PDB file of C-alpha atoms and ligand atoms in Angstrom:
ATOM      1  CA  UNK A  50      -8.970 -20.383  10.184  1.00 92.00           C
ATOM      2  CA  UNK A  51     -11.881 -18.117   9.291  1.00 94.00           C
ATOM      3  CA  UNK A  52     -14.047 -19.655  11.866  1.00 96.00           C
ATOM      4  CA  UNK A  53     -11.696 -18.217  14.802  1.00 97.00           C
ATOM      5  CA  UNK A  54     -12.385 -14.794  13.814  1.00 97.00           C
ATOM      6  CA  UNK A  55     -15.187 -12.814  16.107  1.00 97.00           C
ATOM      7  CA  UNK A  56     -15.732  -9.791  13.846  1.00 97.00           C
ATOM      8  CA  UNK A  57     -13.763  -8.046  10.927  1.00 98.00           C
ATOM      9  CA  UNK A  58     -13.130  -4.686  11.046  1.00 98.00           C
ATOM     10  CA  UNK A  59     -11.720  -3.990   7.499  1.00 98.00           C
ATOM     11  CA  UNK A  60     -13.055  -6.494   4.937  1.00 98.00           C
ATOM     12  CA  UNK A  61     -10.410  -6.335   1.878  1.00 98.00           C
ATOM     13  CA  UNK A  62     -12.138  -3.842  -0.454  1.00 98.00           C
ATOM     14  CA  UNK A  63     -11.632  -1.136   2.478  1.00 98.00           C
ATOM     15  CA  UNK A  64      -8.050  -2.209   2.416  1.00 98.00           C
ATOM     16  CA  UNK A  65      -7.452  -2.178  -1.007  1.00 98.00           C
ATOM     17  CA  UNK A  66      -9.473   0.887  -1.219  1.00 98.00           C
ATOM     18  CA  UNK A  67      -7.151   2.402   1.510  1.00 98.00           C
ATOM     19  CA  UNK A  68      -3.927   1.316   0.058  1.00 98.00           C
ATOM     20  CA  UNK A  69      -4.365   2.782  -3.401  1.00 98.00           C
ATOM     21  CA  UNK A  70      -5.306   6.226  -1.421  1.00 98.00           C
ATOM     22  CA  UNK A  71      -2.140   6.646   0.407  1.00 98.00           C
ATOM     23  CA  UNK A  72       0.049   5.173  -2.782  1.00 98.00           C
ATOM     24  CA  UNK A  73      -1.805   7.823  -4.496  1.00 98.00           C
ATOM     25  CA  UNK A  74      -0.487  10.014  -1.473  1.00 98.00           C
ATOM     26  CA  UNK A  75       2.982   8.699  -1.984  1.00 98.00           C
ATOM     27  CA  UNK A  76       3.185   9.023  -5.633  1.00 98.00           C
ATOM     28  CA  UNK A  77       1.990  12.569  -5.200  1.00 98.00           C
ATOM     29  CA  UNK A  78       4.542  13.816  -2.310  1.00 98.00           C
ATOM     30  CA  UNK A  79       7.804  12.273  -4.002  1.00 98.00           C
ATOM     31  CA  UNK A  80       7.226  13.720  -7.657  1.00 98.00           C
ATOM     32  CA  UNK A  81      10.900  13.886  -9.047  1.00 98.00           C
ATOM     33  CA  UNK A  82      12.255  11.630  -6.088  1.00 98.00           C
ATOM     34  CA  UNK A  83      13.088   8.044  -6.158  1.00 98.00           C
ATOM     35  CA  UNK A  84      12.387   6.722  -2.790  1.00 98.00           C
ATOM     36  CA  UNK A  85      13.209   3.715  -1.118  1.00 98.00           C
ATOM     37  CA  UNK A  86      10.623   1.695   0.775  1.00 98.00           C
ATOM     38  CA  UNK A  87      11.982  -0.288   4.081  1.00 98.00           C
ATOM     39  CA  UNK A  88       9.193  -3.377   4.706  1.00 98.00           C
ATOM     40  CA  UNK A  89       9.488  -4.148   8.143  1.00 98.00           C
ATOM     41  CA  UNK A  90       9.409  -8.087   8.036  1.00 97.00           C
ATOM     42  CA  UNK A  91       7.661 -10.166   8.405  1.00 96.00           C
ATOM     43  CA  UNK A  92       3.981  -7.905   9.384  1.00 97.00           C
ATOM     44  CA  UNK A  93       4.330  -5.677   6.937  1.00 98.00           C
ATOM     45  CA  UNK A  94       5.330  -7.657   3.646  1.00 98.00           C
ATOM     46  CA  UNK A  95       1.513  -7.803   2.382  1.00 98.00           C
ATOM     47  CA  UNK A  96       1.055  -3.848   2.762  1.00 98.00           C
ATOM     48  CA  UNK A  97       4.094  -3.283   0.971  1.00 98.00           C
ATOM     49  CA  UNK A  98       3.712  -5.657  -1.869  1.00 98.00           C
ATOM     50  CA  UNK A  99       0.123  -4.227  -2.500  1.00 98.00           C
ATOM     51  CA  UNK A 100       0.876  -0.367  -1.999  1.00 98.00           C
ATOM     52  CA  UNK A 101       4.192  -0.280  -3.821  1.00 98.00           C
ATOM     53  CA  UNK A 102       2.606  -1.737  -6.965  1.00 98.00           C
ATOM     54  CA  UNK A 103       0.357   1.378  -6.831  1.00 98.00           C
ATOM     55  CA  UNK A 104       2.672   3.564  -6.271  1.00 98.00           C
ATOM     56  CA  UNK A 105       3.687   5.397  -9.684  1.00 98.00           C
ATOM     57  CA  UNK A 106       7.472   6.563  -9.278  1.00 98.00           C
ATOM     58  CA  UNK A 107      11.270   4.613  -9.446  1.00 98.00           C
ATOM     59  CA  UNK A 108      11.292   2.979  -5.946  1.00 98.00           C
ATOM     60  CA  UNK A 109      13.699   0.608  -4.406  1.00 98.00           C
ATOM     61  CA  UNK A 110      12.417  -2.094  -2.173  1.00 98.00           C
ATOM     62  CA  UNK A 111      14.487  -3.261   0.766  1.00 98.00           C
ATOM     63  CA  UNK A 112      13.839  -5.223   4.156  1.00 98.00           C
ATOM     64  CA  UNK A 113      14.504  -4.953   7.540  1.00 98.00           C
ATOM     65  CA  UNK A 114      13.423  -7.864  10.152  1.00 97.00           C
ATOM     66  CA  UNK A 115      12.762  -6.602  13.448  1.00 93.00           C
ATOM     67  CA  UNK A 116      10.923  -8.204  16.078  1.00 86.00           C
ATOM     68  CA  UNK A 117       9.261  -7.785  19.800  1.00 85.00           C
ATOM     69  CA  UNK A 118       5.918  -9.541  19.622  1.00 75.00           C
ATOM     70  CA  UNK A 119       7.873 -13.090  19.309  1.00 71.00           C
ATOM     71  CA  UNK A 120       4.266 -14.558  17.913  1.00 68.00           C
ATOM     72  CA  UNK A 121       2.447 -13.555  21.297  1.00 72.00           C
ATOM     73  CA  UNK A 122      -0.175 -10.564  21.875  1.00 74.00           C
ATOM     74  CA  UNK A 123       1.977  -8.864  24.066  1.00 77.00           C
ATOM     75  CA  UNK A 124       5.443  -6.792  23.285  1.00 75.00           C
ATOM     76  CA  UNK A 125       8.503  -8.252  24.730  1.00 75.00           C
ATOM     77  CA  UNK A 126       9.557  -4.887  25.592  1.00 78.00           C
ATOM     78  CA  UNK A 127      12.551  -5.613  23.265  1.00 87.00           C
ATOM     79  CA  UNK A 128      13.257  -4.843  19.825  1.00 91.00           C
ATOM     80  CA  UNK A 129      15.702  -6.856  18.445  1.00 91.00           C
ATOM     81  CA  UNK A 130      17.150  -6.615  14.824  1.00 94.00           C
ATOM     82  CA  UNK A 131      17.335  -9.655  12.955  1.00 95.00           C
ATOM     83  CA  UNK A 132      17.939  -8.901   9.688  1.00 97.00           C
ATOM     84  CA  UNK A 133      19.320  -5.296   8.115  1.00 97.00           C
ATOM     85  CA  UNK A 134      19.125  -3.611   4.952  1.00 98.00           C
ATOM     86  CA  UNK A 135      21.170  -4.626   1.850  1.00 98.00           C
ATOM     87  CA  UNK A 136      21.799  -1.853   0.707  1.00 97.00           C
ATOM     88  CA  UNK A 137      22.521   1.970   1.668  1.00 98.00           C
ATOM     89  CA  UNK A 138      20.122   4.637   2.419  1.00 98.00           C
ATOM     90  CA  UNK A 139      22.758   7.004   2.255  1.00 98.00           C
ATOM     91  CA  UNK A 140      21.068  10.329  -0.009  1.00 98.00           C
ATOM     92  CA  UNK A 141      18.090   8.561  -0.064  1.00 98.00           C
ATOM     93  CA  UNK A 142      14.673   9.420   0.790  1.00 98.00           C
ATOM     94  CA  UNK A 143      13.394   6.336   2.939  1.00 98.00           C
ATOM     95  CA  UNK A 144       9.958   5.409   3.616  1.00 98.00           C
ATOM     96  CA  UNK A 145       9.444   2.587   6.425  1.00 98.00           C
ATOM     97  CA  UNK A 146       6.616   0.711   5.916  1.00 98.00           C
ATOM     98  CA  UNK A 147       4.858  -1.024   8.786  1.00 98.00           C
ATOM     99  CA  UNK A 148       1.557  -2.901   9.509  1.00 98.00           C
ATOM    100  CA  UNK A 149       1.037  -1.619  12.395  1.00 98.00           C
ATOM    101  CA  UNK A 150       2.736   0.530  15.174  1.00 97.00           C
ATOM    102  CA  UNK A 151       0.933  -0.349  18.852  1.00 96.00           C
ATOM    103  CA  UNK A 152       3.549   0.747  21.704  1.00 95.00           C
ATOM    104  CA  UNK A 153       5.939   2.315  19.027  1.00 96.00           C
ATOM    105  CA  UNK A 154       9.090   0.116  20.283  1.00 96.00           C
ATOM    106  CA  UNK A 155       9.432  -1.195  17.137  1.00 96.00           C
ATOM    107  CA  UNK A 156       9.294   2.000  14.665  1.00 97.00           C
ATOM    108  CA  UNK A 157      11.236   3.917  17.428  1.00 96.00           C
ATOM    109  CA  UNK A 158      14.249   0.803  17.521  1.00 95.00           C
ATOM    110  CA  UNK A 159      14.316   1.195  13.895  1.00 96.00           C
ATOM    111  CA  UNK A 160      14.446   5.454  13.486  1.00 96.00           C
ATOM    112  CA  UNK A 161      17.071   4.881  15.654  1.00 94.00           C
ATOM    113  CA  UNK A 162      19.321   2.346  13.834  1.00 94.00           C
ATOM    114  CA  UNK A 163      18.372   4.186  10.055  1.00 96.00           C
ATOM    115  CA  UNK A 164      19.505   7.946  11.291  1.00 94.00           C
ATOM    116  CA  UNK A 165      22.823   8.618  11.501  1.00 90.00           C
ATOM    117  CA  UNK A 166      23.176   6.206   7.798  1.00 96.00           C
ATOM    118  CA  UNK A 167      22.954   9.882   6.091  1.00 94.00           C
ATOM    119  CA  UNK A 168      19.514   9.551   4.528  1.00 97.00           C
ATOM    120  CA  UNK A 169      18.077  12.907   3.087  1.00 97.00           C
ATOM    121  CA  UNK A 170      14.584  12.083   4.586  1.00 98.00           C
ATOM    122  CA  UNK A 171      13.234   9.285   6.810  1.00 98.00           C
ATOM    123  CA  UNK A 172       9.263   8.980   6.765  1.00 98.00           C
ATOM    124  CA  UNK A 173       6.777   6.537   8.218  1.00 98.00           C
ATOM    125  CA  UNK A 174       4.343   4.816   6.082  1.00 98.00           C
ATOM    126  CA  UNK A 175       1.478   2.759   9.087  1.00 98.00           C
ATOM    127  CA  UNK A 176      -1.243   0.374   7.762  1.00 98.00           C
ATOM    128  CA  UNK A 177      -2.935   0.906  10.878  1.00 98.00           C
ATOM    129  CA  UNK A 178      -2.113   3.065  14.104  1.00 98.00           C
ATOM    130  CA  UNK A 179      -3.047   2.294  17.455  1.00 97.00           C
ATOM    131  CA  UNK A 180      -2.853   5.284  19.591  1.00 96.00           C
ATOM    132  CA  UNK A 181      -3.996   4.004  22.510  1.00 96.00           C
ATOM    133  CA  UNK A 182      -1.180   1.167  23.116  1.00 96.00           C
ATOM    134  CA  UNK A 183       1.938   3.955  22.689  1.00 97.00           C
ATOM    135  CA  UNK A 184       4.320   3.935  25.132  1.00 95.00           C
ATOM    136  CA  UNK A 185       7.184   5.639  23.353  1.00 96.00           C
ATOM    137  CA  UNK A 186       6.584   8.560  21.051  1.00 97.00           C
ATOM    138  CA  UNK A 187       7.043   7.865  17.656  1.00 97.00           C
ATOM    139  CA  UNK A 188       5.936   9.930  14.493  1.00 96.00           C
ATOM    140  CA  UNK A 189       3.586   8.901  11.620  1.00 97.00           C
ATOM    141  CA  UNK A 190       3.671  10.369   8.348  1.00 98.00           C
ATOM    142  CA  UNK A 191       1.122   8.140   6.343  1.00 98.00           C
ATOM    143  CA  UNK A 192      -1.955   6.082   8.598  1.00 98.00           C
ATOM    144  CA  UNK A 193      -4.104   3.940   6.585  1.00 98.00           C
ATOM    145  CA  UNK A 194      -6.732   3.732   9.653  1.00 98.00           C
ATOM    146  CA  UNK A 195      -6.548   4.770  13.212  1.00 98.00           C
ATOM    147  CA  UNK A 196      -7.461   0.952  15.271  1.00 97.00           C
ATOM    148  CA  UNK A 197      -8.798   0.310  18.604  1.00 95.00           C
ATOM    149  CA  UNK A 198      -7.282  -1.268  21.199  1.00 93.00           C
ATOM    150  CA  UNK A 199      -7.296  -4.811  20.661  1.00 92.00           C
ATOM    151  CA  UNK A 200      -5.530  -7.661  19.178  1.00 90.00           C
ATOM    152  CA  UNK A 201      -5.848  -7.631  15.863  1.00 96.00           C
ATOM    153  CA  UNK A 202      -5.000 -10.569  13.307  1.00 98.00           C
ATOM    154  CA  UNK A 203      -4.737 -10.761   9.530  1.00 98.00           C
ATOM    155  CA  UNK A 204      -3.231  -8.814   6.552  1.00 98.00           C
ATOM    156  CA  UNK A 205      -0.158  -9.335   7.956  1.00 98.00           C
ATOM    157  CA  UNK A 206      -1.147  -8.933  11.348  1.00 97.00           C
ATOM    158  CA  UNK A 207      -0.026 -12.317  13.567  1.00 96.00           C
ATOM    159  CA  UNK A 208      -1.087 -14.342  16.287  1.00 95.00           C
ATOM    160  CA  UNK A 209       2.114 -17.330  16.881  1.00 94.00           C
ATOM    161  CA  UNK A 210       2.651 -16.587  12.990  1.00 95.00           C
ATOM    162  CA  UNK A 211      -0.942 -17.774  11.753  1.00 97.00           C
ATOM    163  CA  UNK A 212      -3.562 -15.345  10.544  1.00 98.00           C
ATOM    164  CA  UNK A 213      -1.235 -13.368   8.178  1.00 98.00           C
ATOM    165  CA  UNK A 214      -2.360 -14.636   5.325  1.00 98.00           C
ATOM    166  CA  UNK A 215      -5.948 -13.540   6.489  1.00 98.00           C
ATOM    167  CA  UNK A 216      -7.034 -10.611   3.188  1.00 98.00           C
ATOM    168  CA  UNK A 217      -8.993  -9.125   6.027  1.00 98.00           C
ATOM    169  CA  UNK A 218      -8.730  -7.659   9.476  1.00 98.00           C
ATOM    170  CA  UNK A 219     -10.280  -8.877  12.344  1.00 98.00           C
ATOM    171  CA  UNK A 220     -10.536  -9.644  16.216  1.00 97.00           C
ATOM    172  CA  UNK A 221      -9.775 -12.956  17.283  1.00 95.00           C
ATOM    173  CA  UNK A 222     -12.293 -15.273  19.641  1.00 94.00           C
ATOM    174  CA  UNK A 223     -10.970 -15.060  23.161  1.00 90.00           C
ATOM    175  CA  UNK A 224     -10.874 -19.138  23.123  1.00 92.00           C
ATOM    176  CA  UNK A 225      -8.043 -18.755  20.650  1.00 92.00           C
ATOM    177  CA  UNK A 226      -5.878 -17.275  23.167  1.00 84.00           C
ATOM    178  CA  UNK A 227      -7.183 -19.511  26.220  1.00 82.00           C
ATOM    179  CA  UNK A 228      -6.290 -22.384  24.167  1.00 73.00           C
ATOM    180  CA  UNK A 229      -2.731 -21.419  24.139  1.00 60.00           C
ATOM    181  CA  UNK A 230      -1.969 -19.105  26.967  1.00 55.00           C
ATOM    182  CA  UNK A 231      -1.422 -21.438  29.653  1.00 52.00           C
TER     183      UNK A 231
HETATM  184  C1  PRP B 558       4.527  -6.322  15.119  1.00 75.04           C
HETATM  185  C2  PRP B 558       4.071  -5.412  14.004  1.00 75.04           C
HETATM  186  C3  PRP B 558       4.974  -4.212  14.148  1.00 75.04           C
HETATM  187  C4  PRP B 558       5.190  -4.127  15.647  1.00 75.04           C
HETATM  188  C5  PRP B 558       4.320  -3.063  16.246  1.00 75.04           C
HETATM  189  O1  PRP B 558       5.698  -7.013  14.736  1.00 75.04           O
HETATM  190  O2  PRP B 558       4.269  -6.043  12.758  1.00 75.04           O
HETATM  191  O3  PRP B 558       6.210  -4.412  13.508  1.00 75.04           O
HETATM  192  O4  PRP B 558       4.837  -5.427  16.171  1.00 75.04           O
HETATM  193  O5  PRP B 558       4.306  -3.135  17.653  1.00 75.04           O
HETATM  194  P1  PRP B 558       4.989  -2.068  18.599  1.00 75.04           P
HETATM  195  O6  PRP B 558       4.585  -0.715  18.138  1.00 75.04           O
HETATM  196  O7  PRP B 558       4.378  -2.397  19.949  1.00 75.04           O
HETATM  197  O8  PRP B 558       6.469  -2.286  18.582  1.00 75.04           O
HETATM  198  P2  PRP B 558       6.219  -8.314  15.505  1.00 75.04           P
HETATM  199  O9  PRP B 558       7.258  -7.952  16.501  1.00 75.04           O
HETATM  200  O10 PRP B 558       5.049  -9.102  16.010  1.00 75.04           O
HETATM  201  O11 PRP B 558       6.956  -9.121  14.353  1.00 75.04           O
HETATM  202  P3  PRP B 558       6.274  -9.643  12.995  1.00 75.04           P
HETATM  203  O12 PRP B 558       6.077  -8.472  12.121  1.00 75.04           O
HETATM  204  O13 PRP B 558       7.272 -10.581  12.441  1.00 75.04           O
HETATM  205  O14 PRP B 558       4.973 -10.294  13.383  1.00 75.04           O
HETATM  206 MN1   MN B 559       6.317  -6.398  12.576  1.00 75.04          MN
HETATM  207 MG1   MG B 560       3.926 -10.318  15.164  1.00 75.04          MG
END
């Protein structure tokens, strides 16, 4: 798995580093509140495990399971929701975490479906941003590190599913693809 990586462009002490600065963030911005984090399955589960252990305040953990990418390295275009929260955000102060927003489909589907459920305050919460694949305009709150644009794989991050378990970040070979894009 390792060997179909070109170059890494956040080895896992960077991460880690990163992570404990924005639950630091967090922890710092929601004194007295109790906020409830939304993981955005399935890319953003390893974020969210390791920043909301650092984070120093009651929180509730929920899921949503959204998806457009469909294991590919292009968006579908369509967002579709797959699995919704169990329980209310209603007087809540939400914070959706996500791995990564690219063309913003995805955190712009899900702003959508959360307002209007009567939560006191919706904010985002982005491993990594990629400003240069937007094509709807969405807002970040919380960016762990601007990315460029290309395909990236690991910490979450998927190509067909594989490379999530990856504790780095990095570009995959171009053969990976060729393989399987025909
Ligand atoms: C990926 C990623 C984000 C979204 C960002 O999810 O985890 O949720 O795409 O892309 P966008 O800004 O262009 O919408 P994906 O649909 O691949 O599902 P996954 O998390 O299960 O891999
Ligand atoms: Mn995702
Ligand atoms: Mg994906």
């Amino acid at each position: 798995m390792n060997n179909d990586i070109e170059r890494i462009l956040f080895d896992e002490e960077q991460i880690q580093t990163r992570v404990a600065e924005l639950a630091a963030q967090i922890t710092n911005d929601y004194q007295g509140k109790r906020p409830v984090i939304v993981s955005v399955l399935t890319g953003a589960v390893l974020f969210t495990v390791d920043l909301i252990k650092k984070i120093d305040l009651y929180a509730e953990m929920d899921f949503v399971d959204v998806s457009s990418y469909y294991g590919g390295t292009a968006s579908s275009g369509t967002v579709k929701l797959l699995h919704d929260l169990k329980h209310s955000i209603a007087g809540k102060d939400v914070i959706i975490v996500e791995d990564i927003v690219d063309t913003g489909r995805t955190l712009k589907f899900l702003m959508e479906l959360l307002e209007g459920r009567g939560a006191t305050s919706i904010k985002v919460c982005t491993f990594f941003d990629k400003p240069a694949g937007r094509e709807v305009e969405v807002a970040t709150d919380y960016v762990g590190f601007d990315v460029p644009h290309e395909f990236l794989v690991g910490y979450g991050l998927d190509y067909e599913n594989y490379y999530r378990n990856l504790p780095y970040v990095g570009v995959l070979k171009p053969e990976v693809y060729q393989k399987n894009d025909d």
